[in-house]
Every structure is written in C-alpha cells, then in structure tokens.
PDB file of C-alpha atoms in Angstrom:
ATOM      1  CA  UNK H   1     -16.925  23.380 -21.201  1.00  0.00           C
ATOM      2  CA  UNK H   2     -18.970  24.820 -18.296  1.00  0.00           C
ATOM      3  CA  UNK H   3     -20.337  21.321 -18.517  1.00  0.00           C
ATOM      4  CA  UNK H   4     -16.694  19.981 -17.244  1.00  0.00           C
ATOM      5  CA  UNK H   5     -16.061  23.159 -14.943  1.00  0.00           C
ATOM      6  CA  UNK H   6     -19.235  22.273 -13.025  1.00  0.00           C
ATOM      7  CA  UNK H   7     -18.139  18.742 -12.304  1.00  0.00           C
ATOM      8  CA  UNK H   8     -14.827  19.479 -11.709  1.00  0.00           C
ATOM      9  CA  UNK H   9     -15.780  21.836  -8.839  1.00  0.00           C
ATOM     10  CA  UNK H  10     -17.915  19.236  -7.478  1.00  0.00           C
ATOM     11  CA  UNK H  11     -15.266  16.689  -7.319  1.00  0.00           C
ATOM     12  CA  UNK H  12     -12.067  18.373  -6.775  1.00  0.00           C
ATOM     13  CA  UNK H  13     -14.332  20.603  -3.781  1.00  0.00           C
ATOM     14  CA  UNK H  14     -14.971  16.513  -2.487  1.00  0.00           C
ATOM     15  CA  UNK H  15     -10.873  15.543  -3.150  1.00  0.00           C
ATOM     16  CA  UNK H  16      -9.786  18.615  -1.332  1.00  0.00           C
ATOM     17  CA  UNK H  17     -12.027  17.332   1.192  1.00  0.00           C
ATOM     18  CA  UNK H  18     -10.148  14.251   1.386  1.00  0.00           C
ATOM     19  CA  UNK H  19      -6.871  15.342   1.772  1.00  0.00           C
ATOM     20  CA  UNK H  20      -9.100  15.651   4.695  1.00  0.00           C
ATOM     21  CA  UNK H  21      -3.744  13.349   6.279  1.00  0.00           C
ATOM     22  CA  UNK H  22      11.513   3.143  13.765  1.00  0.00           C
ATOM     23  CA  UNK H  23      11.925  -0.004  15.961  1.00  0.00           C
ATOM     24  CA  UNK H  24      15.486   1.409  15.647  1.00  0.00           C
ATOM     25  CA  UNK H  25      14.943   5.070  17.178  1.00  0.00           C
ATOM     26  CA  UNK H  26      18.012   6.256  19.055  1.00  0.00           C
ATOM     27  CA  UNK H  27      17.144   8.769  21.374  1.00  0.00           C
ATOM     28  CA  UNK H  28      16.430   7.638  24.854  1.00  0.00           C
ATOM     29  CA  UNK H  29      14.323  10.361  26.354  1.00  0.00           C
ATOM     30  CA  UNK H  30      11.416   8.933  27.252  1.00  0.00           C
ATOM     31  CA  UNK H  31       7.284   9.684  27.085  1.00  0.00           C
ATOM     32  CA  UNK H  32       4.629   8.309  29.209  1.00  0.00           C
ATOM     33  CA  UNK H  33       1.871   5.986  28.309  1.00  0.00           C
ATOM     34  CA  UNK H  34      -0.273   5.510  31.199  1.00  0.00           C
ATOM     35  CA  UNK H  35       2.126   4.306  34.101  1.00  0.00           C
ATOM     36  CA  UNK H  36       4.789   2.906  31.721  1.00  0.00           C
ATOM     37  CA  UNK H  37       7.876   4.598  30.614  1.00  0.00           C
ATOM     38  CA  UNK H  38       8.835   3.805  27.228  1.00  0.00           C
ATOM     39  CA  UNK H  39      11.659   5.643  25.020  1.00  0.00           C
ATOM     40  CA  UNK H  40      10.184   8.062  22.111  1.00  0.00           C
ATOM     41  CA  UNK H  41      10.165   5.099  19.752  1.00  0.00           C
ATOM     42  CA  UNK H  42       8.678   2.392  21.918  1.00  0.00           C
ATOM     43  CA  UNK H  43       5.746   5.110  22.089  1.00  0.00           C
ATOM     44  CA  UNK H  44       5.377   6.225  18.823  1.00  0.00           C
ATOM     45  CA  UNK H  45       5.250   2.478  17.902  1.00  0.00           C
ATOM     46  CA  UNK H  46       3.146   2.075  20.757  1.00  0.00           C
ATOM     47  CA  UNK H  47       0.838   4.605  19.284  1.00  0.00           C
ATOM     48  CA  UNK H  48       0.152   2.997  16.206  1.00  0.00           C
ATOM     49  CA  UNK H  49      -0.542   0.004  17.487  1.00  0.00           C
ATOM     50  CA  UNK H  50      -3.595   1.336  19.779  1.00  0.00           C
ATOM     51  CA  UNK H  51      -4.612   3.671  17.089  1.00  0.00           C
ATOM     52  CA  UNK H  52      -5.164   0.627  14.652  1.00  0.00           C
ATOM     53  CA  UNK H  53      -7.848  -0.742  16.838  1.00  0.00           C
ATOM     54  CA  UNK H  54     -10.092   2.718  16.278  1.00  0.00           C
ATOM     55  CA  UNK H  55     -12.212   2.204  13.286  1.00  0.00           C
ATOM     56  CA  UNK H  56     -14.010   5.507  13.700  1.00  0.00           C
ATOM     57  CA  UNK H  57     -12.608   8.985  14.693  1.00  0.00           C
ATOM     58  CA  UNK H  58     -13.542  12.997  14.305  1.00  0.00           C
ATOM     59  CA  UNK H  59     -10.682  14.892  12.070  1.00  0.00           C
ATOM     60  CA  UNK H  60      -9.595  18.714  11.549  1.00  0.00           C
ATOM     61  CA  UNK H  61      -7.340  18.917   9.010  1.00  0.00           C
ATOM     62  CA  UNK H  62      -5.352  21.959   7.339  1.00  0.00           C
ATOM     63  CA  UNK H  63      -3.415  22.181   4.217  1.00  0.00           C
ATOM     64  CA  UNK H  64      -1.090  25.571   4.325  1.00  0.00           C
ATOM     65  CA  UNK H  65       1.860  26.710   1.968  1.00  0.00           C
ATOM     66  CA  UNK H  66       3.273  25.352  -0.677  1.00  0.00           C
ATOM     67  CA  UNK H  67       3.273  26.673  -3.852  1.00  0.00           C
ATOM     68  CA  UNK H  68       1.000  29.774  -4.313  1.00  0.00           C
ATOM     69  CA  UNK H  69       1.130  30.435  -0.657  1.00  0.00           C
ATOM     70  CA  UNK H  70      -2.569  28.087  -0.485  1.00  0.00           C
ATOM     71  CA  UNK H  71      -4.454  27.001   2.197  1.00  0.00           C
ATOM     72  CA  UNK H  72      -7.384  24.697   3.327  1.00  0.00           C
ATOM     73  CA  UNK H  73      -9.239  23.891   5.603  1.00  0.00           C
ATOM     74  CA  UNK H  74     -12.061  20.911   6.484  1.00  0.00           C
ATOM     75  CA  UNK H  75     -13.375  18.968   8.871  1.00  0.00           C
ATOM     76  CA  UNK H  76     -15.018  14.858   8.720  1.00  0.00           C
ATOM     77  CA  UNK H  77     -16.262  12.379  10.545  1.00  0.00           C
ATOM     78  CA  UNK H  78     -14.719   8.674   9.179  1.00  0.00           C
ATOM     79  CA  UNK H  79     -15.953   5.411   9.898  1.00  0.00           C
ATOM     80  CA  UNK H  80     -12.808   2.934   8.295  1.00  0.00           C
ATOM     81  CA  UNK H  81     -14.351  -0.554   8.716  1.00  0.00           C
ATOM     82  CA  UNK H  82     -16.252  -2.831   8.383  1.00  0.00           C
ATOM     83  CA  UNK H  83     -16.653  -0.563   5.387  1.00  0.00           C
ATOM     84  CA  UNK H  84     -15.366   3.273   4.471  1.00  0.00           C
ATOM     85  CA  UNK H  85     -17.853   5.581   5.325  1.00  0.00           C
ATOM     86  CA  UNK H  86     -17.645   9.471   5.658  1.00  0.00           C
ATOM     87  CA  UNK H  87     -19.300  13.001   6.378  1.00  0.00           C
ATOM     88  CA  UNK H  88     -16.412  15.972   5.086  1.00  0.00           C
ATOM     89  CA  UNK H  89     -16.920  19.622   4.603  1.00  0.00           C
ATOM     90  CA  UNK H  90     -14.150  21.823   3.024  1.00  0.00           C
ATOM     91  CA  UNK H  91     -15.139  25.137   4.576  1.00  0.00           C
ATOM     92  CA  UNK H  92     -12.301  27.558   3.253  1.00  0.00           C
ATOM     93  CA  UNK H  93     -10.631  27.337   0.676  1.00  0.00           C
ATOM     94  CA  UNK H  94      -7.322  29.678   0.197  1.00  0.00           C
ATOM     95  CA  UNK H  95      -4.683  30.905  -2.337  1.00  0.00           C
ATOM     96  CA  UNK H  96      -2.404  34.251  -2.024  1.00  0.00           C
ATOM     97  CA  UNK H  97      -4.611  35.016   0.770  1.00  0.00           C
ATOM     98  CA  UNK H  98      -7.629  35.351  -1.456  1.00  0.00           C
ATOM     99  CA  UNK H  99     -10.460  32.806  -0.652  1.00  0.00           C
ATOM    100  CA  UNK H 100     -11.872  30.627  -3.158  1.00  0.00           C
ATOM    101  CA  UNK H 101     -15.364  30.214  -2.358  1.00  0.00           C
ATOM    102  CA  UNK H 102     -16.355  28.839  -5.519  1.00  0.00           C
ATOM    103  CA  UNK H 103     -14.802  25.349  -3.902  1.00  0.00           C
ATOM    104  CA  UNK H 104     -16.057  25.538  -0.732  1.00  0.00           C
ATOM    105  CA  UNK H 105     -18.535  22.392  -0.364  1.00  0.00           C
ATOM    106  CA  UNK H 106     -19.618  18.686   1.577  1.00  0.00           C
ATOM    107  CA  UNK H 107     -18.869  15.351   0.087  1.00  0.00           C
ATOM    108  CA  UNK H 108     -20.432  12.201   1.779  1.00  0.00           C
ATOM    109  CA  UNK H 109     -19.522   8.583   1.141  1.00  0.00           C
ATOM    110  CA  UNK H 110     -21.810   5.598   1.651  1.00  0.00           C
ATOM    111  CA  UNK H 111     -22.818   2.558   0.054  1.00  0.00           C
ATOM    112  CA  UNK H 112     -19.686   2.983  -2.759  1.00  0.00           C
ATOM    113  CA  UNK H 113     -21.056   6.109  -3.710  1.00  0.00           C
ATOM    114  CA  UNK H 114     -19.782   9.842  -3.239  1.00  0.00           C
ATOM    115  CA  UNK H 115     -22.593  12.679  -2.903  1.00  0.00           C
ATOM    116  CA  UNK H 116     -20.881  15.991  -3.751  1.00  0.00           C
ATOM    117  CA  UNK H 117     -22.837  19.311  -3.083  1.00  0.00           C
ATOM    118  CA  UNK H 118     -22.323  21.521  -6.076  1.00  0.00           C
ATOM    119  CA  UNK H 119     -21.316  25.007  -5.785  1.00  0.00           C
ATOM    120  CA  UNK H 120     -24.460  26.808  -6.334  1.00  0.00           C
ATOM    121  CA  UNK H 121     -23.137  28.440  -9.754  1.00  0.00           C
ATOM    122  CA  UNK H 122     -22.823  25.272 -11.409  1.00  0.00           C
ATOM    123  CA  UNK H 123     -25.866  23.609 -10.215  1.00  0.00           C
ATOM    124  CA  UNK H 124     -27.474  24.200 -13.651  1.00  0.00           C
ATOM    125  CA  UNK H 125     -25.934  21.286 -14.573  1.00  0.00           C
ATOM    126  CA  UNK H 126     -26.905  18.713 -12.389  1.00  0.00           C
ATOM    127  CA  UNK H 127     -29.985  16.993 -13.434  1.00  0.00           C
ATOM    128  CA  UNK H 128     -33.491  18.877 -11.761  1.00  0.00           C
ATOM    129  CA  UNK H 129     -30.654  21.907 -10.915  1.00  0.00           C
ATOM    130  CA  UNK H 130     -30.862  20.023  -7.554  1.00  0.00           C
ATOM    131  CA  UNK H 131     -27.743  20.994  -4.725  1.00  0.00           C
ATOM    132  CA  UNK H 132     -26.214  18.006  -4.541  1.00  0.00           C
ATOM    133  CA  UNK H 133     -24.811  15.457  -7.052  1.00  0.00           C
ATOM    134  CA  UNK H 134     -24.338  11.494  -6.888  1.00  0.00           C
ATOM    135  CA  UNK H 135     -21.634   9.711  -8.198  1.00  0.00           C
ATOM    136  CA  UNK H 136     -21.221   5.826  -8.449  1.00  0.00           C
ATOM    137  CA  UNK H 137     -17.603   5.109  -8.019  1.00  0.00           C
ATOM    138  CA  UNK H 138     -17.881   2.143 -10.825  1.00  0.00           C
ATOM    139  CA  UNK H 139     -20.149   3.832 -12.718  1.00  0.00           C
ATOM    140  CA  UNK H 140     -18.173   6.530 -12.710  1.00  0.00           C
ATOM    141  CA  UNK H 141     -15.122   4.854 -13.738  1.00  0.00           C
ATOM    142  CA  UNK H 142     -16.762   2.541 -16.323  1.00  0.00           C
ATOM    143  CA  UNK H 143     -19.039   5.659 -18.333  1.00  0.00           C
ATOM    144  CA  UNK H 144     -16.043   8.313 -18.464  1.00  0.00           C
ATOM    145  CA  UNK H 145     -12.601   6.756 -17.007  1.00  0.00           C
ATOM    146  CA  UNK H 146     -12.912   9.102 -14.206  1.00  0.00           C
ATOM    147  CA  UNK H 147     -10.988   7.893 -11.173  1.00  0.00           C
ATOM    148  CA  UNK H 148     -13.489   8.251  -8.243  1.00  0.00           C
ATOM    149  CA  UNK H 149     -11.961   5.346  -6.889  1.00  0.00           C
ATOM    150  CA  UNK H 150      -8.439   6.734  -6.776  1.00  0.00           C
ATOM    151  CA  UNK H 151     -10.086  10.092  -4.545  1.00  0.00           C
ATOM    152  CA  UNK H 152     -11.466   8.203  -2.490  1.00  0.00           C
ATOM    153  CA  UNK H 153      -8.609   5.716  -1.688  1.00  0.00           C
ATOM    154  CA  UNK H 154      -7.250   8.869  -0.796  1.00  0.00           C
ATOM    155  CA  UNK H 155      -9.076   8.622   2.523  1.00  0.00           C
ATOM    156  CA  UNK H 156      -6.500   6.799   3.938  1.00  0.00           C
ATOM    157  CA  UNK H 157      -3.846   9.152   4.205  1.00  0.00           C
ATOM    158  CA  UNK H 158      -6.477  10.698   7.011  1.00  0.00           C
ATOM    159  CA  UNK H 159      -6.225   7.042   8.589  1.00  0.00           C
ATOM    160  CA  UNK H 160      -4.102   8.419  11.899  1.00  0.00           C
ATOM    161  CA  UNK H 161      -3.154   4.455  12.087  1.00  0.00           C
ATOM    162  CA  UNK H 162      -1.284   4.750   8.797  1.00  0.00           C
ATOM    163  CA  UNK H 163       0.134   7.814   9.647  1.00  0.00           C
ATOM    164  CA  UNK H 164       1.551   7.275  12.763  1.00  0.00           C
ATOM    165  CA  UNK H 165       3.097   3.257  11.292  1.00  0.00           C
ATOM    166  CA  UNK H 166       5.134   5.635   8.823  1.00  0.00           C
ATOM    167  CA  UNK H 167       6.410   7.458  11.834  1.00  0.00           C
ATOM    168  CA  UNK H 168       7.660   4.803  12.922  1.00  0.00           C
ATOM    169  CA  UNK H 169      10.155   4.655  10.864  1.00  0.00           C
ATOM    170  CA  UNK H 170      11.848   7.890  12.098  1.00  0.00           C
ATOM    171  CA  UNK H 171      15.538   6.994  13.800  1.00  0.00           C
ATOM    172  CA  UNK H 172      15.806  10.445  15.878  1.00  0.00           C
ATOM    173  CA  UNK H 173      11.961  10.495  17.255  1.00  0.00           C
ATOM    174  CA  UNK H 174      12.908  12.588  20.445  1.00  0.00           C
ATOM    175  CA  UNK H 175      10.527  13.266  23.282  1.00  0.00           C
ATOM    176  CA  UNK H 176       9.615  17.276  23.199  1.00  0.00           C
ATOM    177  CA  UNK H 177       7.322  17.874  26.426  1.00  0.00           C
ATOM    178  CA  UNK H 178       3.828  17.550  28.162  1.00  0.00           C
ATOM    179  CA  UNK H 179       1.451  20.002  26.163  1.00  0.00           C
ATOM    180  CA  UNK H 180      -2.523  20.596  26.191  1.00  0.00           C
ATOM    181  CA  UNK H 181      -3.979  19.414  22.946  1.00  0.00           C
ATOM    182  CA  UNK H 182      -7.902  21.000  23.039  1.00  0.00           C
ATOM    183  CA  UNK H 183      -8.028  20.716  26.591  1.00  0.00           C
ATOM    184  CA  UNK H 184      -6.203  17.128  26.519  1.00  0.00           C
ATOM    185  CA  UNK H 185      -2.662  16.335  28.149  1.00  0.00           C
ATOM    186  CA  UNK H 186      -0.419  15.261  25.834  1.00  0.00           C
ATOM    187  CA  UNK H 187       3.266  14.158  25.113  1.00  0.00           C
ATOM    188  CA  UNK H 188       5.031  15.552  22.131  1.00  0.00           C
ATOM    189  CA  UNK H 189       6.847  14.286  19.968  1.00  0.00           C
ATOM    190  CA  UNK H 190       9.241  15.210  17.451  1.00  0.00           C
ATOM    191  CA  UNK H 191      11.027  13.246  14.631  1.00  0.00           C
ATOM    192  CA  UNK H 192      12.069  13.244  10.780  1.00  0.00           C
ATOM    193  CA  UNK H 193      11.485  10.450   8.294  1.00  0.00           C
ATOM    194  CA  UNK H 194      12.152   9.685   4.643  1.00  0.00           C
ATOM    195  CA  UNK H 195       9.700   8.858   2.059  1.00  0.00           C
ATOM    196  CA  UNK H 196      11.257   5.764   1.324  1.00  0.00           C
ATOM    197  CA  UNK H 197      11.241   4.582   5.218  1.00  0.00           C
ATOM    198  CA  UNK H 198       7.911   5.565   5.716  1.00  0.00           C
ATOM    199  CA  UNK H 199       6.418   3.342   2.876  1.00  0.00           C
ATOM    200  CA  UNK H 200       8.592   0.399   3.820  1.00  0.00           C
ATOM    201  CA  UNK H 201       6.272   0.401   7.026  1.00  0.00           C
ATOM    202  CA  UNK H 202       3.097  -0.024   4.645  1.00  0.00           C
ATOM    203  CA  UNK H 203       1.761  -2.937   2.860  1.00  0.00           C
ATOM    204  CA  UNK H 204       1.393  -2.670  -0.396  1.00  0.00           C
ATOM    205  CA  UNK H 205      -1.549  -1.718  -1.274  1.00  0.00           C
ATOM    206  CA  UNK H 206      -0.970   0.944   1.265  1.00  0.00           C
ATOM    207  CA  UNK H 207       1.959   1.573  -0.110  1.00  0.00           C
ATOM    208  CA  UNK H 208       0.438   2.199  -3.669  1.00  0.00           C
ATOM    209  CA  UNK H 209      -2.179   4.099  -2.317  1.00  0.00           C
ATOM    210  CA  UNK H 210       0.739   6.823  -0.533  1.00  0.00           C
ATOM    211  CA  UNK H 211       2.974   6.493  -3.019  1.00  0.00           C
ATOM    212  CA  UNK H 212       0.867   8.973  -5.100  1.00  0.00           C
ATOM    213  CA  UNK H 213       0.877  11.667  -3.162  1.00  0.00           C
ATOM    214  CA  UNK H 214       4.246  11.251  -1.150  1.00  0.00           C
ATOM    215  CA  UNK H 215       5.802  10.830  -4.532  1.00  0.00           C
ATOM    216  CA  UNK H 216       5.050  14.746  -3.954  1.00  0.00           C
ATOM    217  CA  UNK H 217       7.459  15.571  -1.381  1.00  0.00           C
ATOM    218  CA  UNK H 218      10.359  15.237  -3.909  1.00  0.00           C
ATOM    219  CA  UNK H 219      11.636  11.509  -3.875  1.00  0.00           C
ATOM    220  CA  UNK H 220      12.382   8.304  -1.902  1.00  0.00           C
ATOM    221  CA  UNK H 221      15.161  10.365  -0.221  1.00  0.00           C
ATOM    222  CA  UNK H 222      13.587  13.654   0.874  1.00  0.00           C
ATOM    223  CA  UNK H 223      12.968  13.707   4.203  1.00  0.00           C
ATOM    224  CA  UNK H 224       9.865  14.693   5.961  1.00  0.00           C
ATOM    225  CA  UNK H 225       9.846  16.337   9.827  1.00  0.00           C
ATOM    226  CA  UNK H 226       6.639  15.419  11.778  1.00  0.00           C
ATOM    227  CA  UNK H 227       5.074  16.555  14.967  1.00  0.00           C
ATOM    228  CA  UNK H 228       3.203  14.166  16.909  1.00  0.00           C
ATOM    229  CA  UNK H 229       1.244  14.697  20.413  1.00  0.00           C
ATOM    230  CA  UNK H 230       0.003  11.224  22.269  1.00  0.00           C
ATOM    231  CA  UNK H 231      -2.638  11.292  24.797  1.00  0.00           C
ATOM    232  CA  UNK H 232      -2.636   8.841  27.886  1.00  0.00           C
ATOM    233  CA  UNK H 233      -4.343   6.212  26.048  1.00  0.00           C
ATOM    234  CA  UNK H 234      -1.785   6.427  23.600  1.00  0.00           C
ATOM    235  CA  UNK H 235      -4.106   7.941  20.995  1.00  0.00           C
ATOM    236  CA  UNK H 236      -2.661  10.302  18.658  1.00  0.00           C
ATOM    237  CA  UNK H 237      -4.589  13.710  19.115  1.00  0.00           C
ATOM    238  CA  UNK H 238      -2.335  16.613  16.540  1.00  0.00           C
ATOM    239  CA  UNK H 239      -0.126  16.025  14.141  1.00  0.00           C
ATOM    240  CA  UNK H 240       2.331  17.987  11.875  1.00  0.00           C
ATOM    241  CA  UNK H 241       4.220  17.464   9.058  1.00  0.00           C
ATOM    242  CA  UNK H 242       6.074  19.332   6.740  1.00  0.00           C
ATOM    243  CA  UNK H 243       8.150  18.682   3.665  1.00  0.00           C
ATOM    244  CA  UNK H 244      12.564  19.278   4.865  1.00  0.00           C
ATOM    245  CA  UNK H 245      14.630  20.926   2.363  1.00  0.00           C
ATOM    246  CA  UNK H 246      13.676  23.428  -0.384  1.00  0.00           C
ATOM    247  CA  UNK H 247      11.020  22.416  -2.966  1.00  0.00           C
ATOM    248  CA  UNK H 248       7.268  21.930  -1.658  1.00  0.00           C
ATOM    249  CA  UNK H 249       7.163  22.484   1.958  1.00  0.00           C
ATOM    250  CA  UNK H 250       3.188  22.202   2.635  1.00  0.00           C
ATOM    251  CA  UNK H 251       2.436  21.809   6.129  1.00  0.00           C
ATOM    252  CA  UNK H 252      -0.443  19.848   6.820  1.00  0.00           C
ATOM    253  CA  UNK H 253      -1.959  19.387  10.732  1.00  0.00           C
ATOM    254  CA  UNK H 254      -4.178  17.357  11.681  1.00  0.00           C
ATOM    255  CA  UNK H 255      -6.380  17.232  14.605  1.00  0.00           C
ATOM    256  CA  UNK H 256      -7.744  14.158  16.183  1.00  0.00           C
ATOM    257  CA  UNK H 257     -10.615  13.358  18.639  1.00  0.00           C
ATOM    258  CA  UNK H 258     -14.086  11.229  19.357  1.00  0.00           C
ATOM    259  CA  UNK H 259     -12.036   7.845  18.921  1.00  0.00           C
ATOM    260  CA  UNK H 260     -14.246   5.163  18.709  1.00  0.00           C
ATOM    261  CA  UNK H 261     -17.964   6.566  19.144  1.00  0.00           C
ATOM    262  CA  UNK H 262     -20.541   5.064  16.559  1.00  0.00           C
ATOM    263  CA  UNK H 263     -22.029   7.484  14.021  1.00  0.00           C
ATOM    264  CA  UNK H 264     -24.215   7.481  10.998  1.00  0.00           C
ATOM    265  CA  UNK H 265     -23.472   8.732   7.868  1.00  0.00           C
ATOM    266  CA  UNK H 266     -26.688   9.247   5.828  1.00  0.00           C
ATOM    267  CA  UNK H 267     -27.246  10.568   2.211  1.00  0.00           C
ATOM    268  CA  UNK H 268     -28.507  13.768   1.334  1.00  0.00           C
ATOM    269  CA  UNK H 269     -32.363  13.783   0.895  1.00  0.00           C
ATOM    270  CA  UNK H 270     -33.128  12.274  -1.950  1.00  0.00           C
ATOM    271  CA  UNK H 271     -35.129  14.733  -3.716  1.00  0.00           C
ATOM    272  CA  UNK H 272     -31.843  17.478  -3.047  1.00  0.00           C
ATOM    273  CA  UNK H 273     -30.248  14.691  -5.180  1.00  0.00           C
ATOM    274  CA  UNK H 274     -29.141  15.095  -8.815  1.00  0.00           C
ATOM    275  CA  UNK H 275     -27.631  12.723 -11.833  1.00  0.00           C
ATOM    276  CA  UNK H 276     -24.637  13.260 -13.670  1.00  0.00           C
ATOM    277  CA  UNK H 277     -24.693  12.498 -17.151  1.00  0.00           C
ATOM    278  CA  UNK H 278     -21.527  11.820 -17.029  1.00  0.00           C
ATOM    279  CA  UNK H 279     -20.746  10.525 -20.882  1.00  0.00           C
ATOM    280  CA  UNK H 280     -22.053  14.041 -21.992  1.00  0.00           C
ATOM    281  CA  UNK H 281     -19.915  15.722 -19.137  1.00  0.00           C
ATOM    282  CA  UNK H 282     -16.592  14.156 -19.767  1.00  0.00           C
ATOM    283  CA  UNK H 283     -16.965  13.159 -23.764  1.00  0.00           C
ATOM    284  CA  UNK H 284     -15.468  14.697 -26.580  1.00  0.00           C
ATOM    285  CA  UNK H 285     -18.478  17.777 -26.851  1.00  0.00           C
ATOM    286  CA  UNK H 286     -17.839  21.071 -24.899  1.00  0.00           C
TER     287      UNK H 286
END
C-alpha cells in the first residue's frame, strides 16, 4: 500500500502540475489590435489565430475553489511542437486553507517520458531511494494500465491557442477596458460560453482530449464566464474562467508571457534518477 501511495504522490503531484488551463458575437464595442479596430469578437478570434503560431510560451496557473475550498498553484515552461516538451513545478498545494506539502513537487517531459520528483517521504520506494522517478509513457501503460498518456494529453488545456478558439464561441464577448497585465497594456475582455459551443470549435481529438475535464463543469449546457486580456500583438497574456451557476465553480487563471523564445528542457541528472517497478507497484500485492 505505501508502495501505491508513493507513486500516486509522484504522479498526481506531476497531473496537478498539468492542470498547469463566436464568429457570431453581438456586441459591438470594440478593442484594439495594433492600429485596427475590430469588435470584441473579431479580436478574440483574432487572438487565437496569432496565438496558434506560438509553439513555446511561460505559464502561471492557479486552481482556487471548488469543492473543499482547494487551491493550487504552479508554474511551466511548454514547448508544443515540433514535439511536447515541458519544465512544471506545483509549488503549493491547498485545501480548507491547510497546505498540502506532501504534493508539492516538479514533473519534466522529454523524449515521451515524464520525470516526477518524489516527495521526499516516499522516496524509499524508488529504486537507489534516488529524488526523482522516470516514467515511460508506453511502458507505463503497457506494464500496469496506468494512463500516463491521458495526464499528459492533459497539457493541452494549458495550450492558450485552444483556449482562446473555445472562446470564440462566446455570443456576448463584450469589450471591458485597457488594463496593465505584469507591466503589459492590455484590452479586456469579457464573455460567457457553453461547454457544448466551446468543443464545437475543437477538432476532435481536441475535442476528446477537453471533453474529460469540461465534462466537469456540469454538462453540454452549463455555461462557463471567462476573462480574457489581449496585448497589442494580440497575444493573450491572463485569463479567467469560472464555472456559471451552482455546482463546481473552480476558478482557474492563467498567466501568460515569453511567447516564442527557445528553451531547453533537460532531464534530471541521471544518477538523481530512479526506476519504478511498476508491475510490483500497481499489481494485486500491497
């Protein structure tokens, strides 16, 4: 059992990690991108579009409310293409205002595989009681059934791209005002959108992928309110959203910046590095 607990911590400290998240509108205020006017849709569109074109970007993410009053917070640096690459720390961890430190951690992907570092009371139980653990995501899947692959898919709900292309979906986006987002100008915006819109603006394997975890916000028809700030270069730099209605209302905000610049992400040093056994970890012995 304290087998299961230790890799549990490791991976679910490397999900929460991950969480590191309408042609049609109808209101005719309008925002600024660069020297063009556009309405609060055209830009929002306008948005995603530009933000597609980033393959690499710098996110802040927190994770507050919901039920049990929890919260979290990390940080990453993500590298989308040519292949998904990433360097995320979950530094506080949160739930009726007590922090859980026991799931504080790093998780790094590279090369299809996802090094975890292991709270230091389980590292007992990773091979040489070394910090950090490695997990192939086949390997994974193949020896125990555990769905790496499905965490780290989960990578793309940080994707600001997809984000802001389910926005777009939203028929009363409104223009809210100029504000300073870290030191950057900014136009905010303001909107609702239903589950069910915002996956009709995904393909499918995006859609699939969302589905799982928007399936959470209570059903095709509950309607989600989102917050989105624009820089000049019409690169999304904060944004909020939160569940409408009663049931889970989470907020989850998300800041943006370093669009663009080139990064590495390396693994751990190899002799911090641990195996997972992970047909004795996850098989039918406790």
């Amino acid at each position: 059992m304290k087998r299961r607990i230790a890799v549990a911590a490791g991976v679910t400290s490397a999900g929460a990690v991950l969480l590191l998240s309408g042609c049609g509108g109808t209101d005719t205020k309008s925002g600024s991108t660069g020297d063009i006017k556009l309405t609060a849709a055209d830009a929002v569109i306008k948005a995603s579009e530009k933000t597609g074109q980033a393959d690499t970007f710098k996110a802040d993410l927190t994770v507050a409310g919901g039920t049990g009053g929890g919260s979290v917070h990390a940080t990453g640096q993500f590298r989308l293409r040519p292949t998904l690459q990433f360097n995320a720390t979950l530094d506080n961890v949160s739930k009726g205002g007590q922090g859980l430190s026991g799931l504080s951690g790093q998780a790094i992907f590279t090369g299809d595989t996802l090094y975890a570092k292991v709270p230091q009371q389980f590292s007992q139980f990773v091979g040489g009681g070394k910090p950090w653990v490695k997990v192939s995501v086949a390997q994974a899947q193949q020896q125990s059934g555990m769905d790496v692959r499905g965490v780290i898919n989960q990578i793309q709900q940080v994707d600001p791209a997809e984000q802001t292309r389910m926005f777009t979906a939203s028929k009363d986006v409104r223009k809210v005002g100029s504000e300073k987002v870290d030191g950057t100008k900014t136009t905010h915006y303001q909107g609702t959108v239903t589950v069910k819109e915002a996956l009709q603006r995904l393909n499918a394997q995006q859609r699939a992928d969302a589905q799982k975890w928007l399936d959470r916000a209570g059903g095709a028809d509950r309607k989600m309110n989102f917050d989105l700030w624009v820089d000049s270069s019409n690169l999304p730099r904060k944004m909020v959203t939160k569940g409408a209605g009663s049931g889970e209302t989470g907020t989850v905000t998300v800041l943006y910046r370093d669009y663009g610049k080139s990064f590495k992400v390396s693994p751990p040093p190899s002799d911090q590095v641990g195996e997972l056994s992970l047909q004795g970890l996850f098989g039918k012995h406790n």
